[in-house]
PDB file of C-alpha atoms in Angstrom:
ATOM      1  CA  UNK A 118       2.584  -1.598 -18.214  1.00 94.00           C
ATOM      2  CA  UNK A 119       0.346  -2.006 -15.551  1.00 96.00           C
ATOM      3  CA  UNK A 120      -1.440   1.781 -14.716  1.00 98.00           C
ATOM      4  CA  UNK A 121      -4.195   2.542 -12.224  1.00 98.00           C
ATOM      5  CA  UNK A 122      -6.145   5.972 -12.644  1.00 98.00           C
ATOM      6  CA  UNK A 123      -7.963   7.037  -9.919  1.00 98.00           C
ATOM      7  CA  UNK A 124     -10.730   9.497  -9.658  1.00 98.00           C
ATOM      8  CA  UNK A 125     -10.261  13.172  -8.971  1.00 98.00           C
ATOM      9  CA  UNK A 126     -10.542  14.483  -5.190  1.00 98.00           C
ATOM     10  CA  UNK A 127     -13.833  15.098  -3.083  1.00 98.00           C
ATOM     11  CA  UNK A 128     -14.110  17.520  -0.972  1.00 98.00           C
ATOM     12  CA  UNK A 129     -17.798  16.299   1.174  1.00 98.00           C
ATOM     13  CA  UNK A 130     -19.828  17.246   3.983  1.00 98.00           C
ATOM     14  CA  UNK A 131     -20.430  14.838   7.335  1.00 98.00           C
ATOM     15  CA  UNK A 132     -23.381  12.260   6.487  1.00 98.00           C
ATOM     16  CA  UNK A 133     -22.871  12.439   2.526  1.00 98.00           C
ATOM     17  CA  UNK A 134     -22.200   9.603   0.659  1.00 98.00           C
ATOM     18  CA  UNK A 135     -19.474   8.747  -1.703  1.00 98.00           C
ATOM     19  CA  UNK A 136     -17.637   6.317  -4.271  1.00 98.00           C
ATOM     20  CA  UNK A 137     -14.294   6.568  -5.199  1.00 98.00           C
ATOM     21  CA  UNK A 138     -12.448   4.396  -8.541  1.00 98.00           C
ATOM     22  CA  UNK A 139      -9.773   3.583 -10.056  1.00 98.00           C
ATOM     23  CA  UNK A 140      -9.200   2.282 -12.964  1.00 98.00           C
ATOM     24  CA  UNK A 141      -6.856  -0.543 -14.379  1.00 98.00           C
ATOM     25  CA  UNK A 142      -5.501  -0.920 -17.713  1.00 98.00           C
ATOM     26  CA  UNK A 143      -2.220  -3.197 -18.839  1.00 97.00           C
ATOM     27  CA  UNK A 144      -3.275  -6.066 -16.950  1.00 97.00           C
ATOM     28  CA  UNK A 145      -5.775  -9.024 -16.814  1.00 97.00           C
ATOM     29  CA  UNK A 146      -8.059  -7.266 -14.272  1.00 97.00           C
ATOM     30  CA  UNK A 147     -10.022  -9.961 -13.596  1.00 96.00           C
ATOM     31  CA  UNK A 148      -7.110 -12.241 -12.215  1.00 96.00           C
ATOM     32  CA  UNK A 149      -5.219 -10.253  -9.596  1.00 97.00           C
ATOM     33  CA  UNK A 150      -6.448  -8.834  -6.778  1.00 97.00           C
ATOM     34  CA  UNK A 151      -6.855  -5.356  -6.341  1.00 97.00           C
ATOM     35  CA  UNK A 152      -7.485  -2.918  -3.593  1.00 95.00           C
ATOM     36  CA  UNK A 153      -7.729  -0.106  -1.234  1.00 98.00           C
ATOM     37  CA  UNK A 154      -5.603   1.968   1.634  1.00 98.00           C
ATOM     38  CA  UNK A 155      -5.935   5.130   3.221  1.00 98.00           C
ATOM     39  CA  UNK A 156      -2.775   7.342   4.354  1.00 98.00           C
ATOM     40  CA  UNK A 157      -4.802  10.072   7.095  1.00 98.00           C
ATOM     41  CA  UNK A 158      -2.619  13.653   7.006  1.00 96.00           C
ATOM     42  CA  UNK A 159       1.120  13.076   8.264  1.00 95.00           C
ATOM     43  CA  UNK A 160       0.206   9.274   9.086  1.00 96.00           C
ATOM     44  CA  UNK A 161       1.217   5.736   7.466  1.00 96.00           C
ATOM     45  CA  UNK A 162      -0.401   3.664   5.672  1.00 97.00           C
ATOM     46  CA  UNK A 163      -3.273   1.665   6.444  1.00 97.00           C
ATOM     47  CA  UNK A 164      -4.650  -1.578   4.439  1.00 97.00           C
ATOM     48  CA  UNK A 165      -8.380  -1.673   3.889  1.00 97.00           C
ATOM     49  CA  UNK A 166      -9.491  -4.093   2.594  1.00 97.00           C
ATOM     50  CA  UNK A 167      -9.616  -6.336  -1.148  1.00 97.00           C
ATOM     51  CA  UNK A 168     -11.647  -7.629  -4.552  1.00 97.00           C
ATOM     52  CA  UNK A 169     -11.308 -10.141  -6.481  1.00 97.00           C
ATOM     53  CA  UNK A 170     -13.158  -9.228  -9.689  1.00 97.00           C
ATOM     54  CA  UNK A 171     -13.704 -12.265 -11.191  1.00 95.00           C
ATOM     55  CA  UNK A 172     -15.688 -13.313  -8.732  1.00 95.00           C
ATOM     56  CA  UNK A 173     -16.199 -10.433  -6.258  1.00 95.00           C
ATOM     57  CA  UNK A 174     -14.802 -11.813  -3.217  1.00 96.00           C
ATOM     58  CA  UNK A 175     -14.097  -9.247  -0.959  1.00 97.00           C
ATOM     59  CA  UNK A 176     -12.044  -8.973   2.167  1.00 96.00           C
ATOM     60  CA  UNK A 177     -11.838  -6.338   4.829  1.00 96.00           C
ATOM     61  CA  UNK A 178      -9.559  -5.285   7.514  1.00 95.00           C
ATOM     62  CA  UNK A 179     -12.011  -5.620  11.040  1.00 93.00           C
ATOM     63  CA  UNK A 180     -10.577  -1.724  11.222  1.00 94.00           C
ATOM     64  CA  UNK A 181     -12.826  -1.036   8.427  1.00 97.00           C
ATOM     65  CA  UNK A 182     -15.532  -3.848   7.805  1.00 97.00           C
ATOM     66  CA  UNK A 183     -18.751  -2.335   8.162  1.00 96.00           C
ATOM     67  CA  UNK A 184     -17.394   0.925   7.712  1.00 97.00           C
ATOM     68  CA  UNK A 185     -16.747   0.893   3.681  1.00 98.00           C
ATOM     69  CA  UNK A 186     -17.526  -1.001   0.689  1.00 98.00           C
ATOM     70  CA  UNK A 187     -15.566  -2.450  -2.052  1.00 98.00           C
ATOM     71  CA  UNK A 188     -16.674  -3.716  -5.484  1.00 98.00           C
ATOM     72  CA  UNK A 189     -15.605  -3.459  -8.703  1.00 98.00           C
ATOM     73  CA  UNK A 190     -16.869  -3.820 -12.297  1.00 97.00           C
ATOM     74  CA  UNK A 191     -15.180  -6.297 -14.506  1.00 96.00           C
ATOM     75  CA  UNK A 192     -16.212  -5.298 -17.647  1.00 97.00           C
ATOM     76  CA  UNK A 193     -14.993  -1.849 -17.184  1.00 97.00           C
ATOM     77  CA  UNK A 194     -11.778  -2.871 -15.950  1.00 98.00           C
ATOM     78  CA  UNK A 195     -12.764  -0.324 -12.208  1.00 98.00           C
ATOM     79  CA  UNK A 196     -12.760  -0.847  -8.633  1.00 98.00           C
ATOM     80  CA  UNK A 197     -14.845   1.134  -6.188  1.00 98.00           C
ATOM     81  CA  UNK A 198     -14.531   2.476  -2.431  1.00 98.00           C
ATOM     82  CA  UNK A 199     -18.048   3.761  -1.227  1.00 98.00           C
ATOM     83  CA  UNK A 200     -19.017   5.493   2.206  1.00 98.00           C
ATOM     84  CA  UNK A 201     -22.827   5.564   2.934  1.00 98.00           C
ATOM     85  CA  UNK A 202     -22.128   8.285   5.630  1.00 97.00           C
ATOM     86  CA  UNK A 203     -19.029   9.921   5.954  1.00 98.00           C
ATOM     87  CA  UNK A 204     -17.427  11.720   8.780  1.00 97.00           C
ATOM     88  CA  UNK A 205     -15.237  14.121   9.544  1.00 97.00           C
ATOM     89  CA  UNK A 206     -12.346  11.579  10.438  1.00 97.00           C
ATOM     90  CA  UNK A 207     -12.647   9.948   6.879  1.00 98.00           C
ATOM     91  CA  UNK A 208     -10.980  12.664   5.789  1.00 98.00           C
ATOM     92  CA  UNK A 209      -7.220  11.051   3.899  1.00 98.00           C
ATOM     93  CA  UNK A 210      -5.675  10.122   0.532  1.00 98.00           C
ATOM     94  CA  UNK A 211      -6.850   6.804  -0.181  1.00 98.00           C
ATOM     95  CA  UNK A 212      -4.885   4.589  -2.490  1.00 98.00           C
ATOM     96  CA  UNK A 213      -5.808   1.322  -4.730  1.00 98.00           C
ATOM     97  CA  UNK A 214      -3.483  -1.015  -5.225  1.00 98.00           C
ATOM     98  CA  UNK A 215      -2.952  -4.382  -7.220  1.00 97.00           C
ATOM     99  CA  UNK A 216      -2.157  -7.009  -4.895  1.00 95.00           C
ATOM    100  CA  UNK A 217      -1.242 -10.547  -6.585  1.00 89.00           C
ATOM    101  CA  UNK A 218      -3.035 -13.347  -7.606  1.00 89.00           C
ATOM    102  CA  UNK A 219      -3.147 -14.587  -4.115  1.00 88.00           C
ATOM    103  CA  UNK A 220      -5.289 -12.325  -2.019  1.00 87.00           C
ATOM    104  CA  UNK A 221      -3.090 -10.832   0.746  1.00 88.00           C
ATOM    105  CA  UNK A 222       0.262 -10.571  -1.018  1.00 91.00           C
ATOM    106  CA  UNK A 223       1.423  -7.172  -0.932  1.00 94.00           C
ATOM    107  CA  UNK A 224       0.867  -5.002  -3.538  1.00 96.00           C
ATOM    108  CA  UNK A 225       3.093  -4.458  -6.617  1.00 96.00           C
ATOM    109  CA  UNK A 226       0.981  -1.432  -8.032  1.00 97.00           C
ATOM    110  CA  UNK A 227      -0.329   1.969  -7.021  1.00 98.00           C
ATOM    111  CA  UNK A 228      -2.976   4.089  -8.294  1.00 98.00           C
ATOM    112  CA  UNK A 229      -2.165   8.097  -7.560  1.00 98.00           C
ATOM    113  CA  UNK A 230      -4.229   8.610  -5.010  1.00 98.00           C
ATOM    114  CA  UNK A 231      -8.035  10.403  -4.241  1.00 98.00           C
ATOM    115  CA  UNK A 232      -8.230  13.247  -1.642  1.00 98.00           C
ATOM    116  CA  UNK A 233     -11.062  12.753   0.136  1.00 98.00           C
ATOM    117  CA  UNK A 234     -11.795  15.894   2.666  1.00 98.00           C
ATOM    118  CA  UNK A 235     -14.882  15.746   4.513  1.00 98.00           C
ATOM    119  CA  UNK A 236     -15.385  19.028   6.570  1.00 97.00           C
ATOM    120  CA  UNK A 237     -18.998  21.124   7.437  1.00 95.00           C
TER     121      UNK A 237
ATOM    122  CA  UNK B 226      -3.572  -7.920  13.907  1.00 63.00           C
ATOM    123  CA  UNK B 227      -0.655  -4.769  14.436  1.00 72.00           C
ATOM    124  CA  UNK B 228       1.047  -3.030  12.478  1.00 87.00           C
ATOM    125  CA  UNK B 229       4.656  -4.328  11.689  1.00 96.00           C
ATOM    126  CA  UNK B 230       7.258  -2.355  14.297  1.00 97.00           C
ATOM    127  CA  UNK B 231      10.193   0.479  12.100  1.00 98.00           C
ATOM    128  CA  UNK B 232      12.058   2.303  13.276  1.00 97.00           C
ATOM    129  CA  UNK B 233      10.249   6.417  13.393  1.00 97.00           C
ATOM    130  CA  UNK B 234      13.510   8.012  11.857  1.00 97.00           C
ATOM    131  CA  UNK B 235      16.897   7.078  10.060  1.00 98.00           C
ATOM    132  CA  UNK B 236      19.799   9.326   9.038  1.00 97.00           C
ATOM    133  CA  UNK B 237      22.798   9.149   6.961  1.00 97.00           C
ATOM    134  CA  UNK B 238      25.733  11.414   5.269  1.00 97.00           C
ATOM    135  CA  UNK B 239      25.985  10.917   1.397  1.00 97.00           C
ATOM    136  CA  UNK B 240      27.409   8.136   0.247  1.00 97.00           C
ATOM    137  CA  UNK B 241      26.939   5.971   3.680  1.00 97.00           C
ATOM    138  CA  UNK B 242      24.754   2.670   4.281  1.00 97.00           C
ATOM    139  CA  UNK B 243      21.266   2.219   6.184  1.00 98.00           C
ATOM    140  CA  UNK B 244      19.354  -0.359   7.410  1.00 98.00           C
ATOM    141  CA  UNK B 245      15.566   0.219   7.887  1.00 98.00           C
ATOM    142  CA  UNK B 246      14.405  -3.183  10.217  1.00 98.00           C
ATOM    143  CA  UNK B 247      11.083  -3.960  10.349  1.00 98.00           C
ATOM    144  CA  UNK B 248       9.972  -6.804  12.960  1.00 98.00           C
ATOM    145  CA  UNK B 249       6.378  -8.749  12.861  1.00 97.00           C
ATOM    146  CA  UNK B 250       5.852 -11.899  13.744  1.00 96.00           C
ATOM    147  CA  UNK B 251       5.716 -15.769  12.760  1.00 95.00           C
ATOM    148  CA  UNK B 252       2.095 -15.209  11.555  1.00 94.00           C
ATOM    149  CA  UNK B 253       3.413 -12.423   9.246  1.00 95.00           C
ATOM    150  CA  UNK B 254       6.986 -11.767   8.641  1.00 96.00           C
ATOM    151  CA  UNK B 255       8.408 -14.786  10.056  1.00 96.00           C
ATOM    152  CA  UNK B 256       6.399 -17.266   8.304  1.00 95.00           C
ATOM    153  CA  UNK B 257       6.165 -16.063   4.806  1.00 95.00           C
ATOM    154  CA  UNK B 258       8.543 -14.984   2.069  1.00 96.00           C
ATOM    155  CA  UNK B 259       6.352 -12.169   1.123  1.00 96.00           C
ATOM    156  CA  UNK B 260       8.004  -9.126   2.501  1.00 97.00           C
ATOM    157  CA  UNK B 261       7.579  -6.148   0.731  1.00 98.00           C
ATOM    158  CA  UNK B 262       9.099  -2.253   0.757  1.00 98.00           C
ATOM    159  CA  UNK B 263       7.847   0.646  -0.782  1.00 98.00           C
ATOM    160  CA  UNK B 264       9.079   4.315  -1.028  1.00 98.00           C
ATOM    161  CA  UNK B 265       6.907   7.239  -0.677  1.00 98.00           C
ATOM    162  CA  UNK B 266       8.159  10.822  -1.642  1.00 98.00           C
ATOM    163  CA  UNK B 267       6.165  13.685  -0.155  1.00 96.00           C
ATOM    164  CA  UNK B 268       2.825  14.198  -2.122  1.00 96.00           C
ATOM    165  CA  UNK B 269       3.255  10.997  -3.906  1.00 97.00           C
ATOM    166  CA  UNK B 270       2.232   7.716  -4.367  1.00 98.00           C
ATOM    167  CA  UNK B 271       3.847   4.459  -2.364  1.00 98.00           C
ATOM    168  CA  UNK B 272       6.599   3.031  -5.058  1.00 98.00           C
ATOM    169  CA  UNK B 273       7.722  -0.474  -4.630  1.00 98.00           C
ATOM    170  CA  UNK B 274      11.257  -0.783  -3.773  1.00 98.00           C
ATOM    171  CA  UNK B 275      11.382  -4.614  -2.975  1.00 98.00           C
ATOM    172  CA  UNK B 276       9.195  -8.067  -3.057  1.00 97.00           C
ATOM    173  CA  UNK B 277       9.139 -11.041  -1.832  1.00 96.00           C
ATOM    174  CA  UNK B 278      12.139  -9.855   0.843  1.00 97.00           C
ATOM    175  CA  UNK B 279      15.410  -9.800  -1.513  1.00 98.00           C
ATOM    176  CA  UNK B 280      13.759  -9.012  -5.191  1.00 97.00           C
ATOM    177  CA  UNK B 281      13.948  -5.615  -6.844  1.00 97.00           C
ATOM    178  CA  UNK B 282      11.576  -4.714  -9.206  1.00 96.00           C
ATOM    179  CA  UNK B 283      12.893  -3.331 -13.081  1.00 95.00           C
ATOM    180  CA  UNK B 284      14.386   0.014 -12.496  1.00 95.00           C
ATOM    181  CA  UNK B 285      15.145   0.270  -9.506  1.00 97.00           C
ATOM    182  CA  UNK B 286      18.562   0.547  -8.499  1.00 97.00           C
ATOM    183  CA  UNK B 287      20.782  -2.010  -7.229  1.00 96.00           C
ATOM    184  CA  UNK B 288      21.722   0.130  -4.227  1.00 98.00           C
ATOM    185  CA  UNK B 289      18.243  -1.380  -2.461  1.00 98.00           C
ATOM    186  CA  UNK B 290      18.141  -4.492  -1.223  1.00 98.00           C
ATOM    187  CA  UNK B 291      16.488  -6.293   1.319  1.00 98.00           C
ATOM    188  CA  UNK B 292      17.095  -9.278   3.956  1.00 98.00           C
ATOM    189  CA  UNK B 293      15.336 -10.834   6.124  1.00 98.00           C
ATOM    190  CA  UNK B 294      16.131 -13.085   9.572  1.00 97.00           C
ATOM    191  CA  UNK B 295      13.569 -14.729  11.808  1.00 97.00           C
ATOM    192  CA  UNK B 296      10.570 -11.956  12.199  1.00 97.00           C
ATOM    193  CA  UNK B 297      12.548  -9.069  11.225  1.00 98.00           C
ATOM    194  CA  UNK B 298      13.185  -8.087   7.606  1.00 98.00           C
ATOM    195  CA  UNK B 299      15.642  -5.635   6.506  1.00 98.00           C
ATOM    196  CA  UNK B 300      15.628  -2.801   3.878  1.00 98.00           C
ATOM    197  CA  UNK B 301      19.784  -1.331   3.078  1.00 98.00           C
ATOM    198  CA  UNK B 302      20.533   1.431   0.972  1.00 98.00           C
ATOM    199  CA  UNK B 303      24.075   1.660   0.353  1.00 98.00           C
ATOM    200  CA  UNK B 304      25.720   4.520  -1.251  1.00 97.00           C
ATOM    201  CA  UNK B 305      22.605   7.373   0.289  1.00 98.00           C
ATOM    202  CA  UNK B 306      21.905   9.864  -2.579  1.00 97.00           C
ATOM    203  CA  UNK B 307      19.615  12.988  -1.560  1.00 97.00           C
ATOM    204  CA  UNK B 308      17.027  11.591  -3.711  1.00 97.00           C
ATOM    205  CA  UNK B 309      16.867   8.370  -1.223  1.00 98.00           C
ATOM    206  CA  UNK B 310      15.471  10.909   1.320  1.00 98.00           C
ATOM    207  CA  UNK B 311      11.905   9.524   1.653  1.00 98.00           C
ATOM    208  CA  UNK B 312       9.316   7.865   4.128  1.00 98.00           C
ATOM    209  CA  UNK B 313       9.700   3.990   3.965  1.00 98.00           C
ATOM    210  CA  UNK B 314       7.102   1.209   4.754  1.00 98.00           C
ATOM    211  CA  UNK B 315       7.715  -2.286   4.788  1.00 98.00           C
ATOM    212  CA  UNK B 316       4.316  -4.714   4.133  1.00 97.00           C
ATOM    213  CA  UNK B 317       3.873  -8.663   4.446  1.00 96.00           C
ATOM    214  CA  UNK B 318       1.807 -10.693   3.947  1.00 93.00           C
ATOM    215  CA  UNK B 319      -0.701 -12.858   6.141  1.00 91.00           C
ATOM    216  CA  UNK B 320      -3.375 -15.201   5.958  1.00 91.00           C
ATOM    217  CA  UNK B 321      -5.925 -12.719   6.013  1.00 89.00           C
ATOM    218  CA  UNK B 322      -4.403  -9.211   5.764  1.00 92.00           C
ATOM    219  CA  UNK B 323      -2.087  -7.352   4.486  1.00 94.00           C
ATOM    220  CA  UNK B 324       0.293  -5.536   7.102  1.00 96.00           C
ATOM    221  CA  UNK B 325       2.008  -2.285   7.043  1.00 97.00           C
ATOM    222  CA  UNK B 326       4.512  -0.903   8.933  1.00 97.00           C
ATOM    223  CA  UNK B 327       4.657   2.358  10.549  1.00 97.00           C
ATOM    224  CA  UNK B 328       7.053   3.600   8.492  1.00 97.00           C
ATOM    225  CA  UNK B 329      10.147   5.348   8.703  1.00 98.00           C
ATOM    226  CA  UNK B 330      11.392   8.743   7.546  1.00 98.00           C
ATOM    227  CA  UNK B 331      14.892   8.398   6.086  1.00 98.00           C
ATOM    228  CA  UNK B 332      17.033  11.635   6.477  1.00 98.00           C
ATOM    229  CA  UNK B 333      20.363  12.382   4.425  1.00 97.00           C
ATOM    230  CA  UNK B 334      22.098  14.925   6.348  1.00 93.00           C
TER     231      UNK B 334
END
């Protein structure tokens, strides 16, 4: 059974940094692409981006290249979302999610979700 | 890219049939048999519903199904339970992204 665990929530202040995981079990992780999507309060979902861990290509949405970072560590099975700087309107559930073994097919698998609240 | 276009709201009695639509394009929808629909109660994760525009995954119920015609896919529930009442999002596929749709908040009255 394929299970992604994600990290507890964060509650941050503006300009702190941050790294989110989740962790996959059940499945080859290095073979299917896995990834990330935030859900702001009372909104829809929003696709952010991608990793491939056996290799670490990585993929973004333009919506959020530049403004997060994926990677992930194969031999722990984990994928990552950091902020260098966050602000206010970071503040969502974010999601991973294992996408197939072709990079943009949608996903099949969801972690729980992270709260991340960023307030001063 | 944009998001794929649903509907904001669908209702239904018990027992009745909906259709959630959810329209793209032929760089998305239109051009690739990679639809997908997920369910998401409130405080919960997304669950997936339906793949690759007709499939249904183990376990879920046979009273999902999906369809799809030109750019616009199709997700029917037939037979609405109270426990169908959810937000829906349909997803597909592109060359370089992954789309969403807006979703759409499915009432049974």
């Amino acid at each position: 059974e394929v299970q992604l665990v994600q990290s507890g929530a964060e509650v941050k202040k503006p300009g702190e940094s941050l790294k989110i995981s989740c962790e996959a079990s059940g499945y080859s992780f290095s073979s299917y692409w896995i990834g990330w999507v935030r859900q702001m309060p009372g909104k829809g979902l929003e696709w952010m981006g991608i990793i491939y861990p056996g290799d670490s290509d990585t993929r973004y949405s333009p919506s959020f290249q530049g403004q997060v970072t994926i990677s992930a560590d194969k031999s722990i099975s984990t994928a990552y979302l950091q902020w260098s700087s966050l602000k206010a309107s970071d503040t969502a559930m974010y999601y991973c999610a294992r996408h197939g073994r072709v990079a943009t097919i949608p996903p099949d698998s969801w972690g729980q979700g992270t709260l991340v609240t960023v307030s001063s | 890219q944009s998001a794929l276009t649903q509907p904001a709201s669908v209702s239904g009695s018990p027992g009745q049939s909906i259709t959630i639509s959810c329209t793209g394009t032929s760089s998305d929808v239109g051009g690739y048999n990679y639809v997908s629909w997920y369910q998401q109660h409130p405080g919960k994760a997304p669950k997936l519903m339906i793949y690759e525009v007709t499939n249904r995954p183990s376990g879920v119920s046979n009273r999902f199904s999906g369809s799809k015609s030109g750019n616009t896919a199709s997700l029917t529930i037939s037979g609405l339970q109270a426990e169908d009442e959810a937000d829906y999002y349909c997803s597909s596929y592109t060359r370089s992204s992954t789309l969403f749709g807006g979703g759409t908040k499915l009432t049974v009255l």
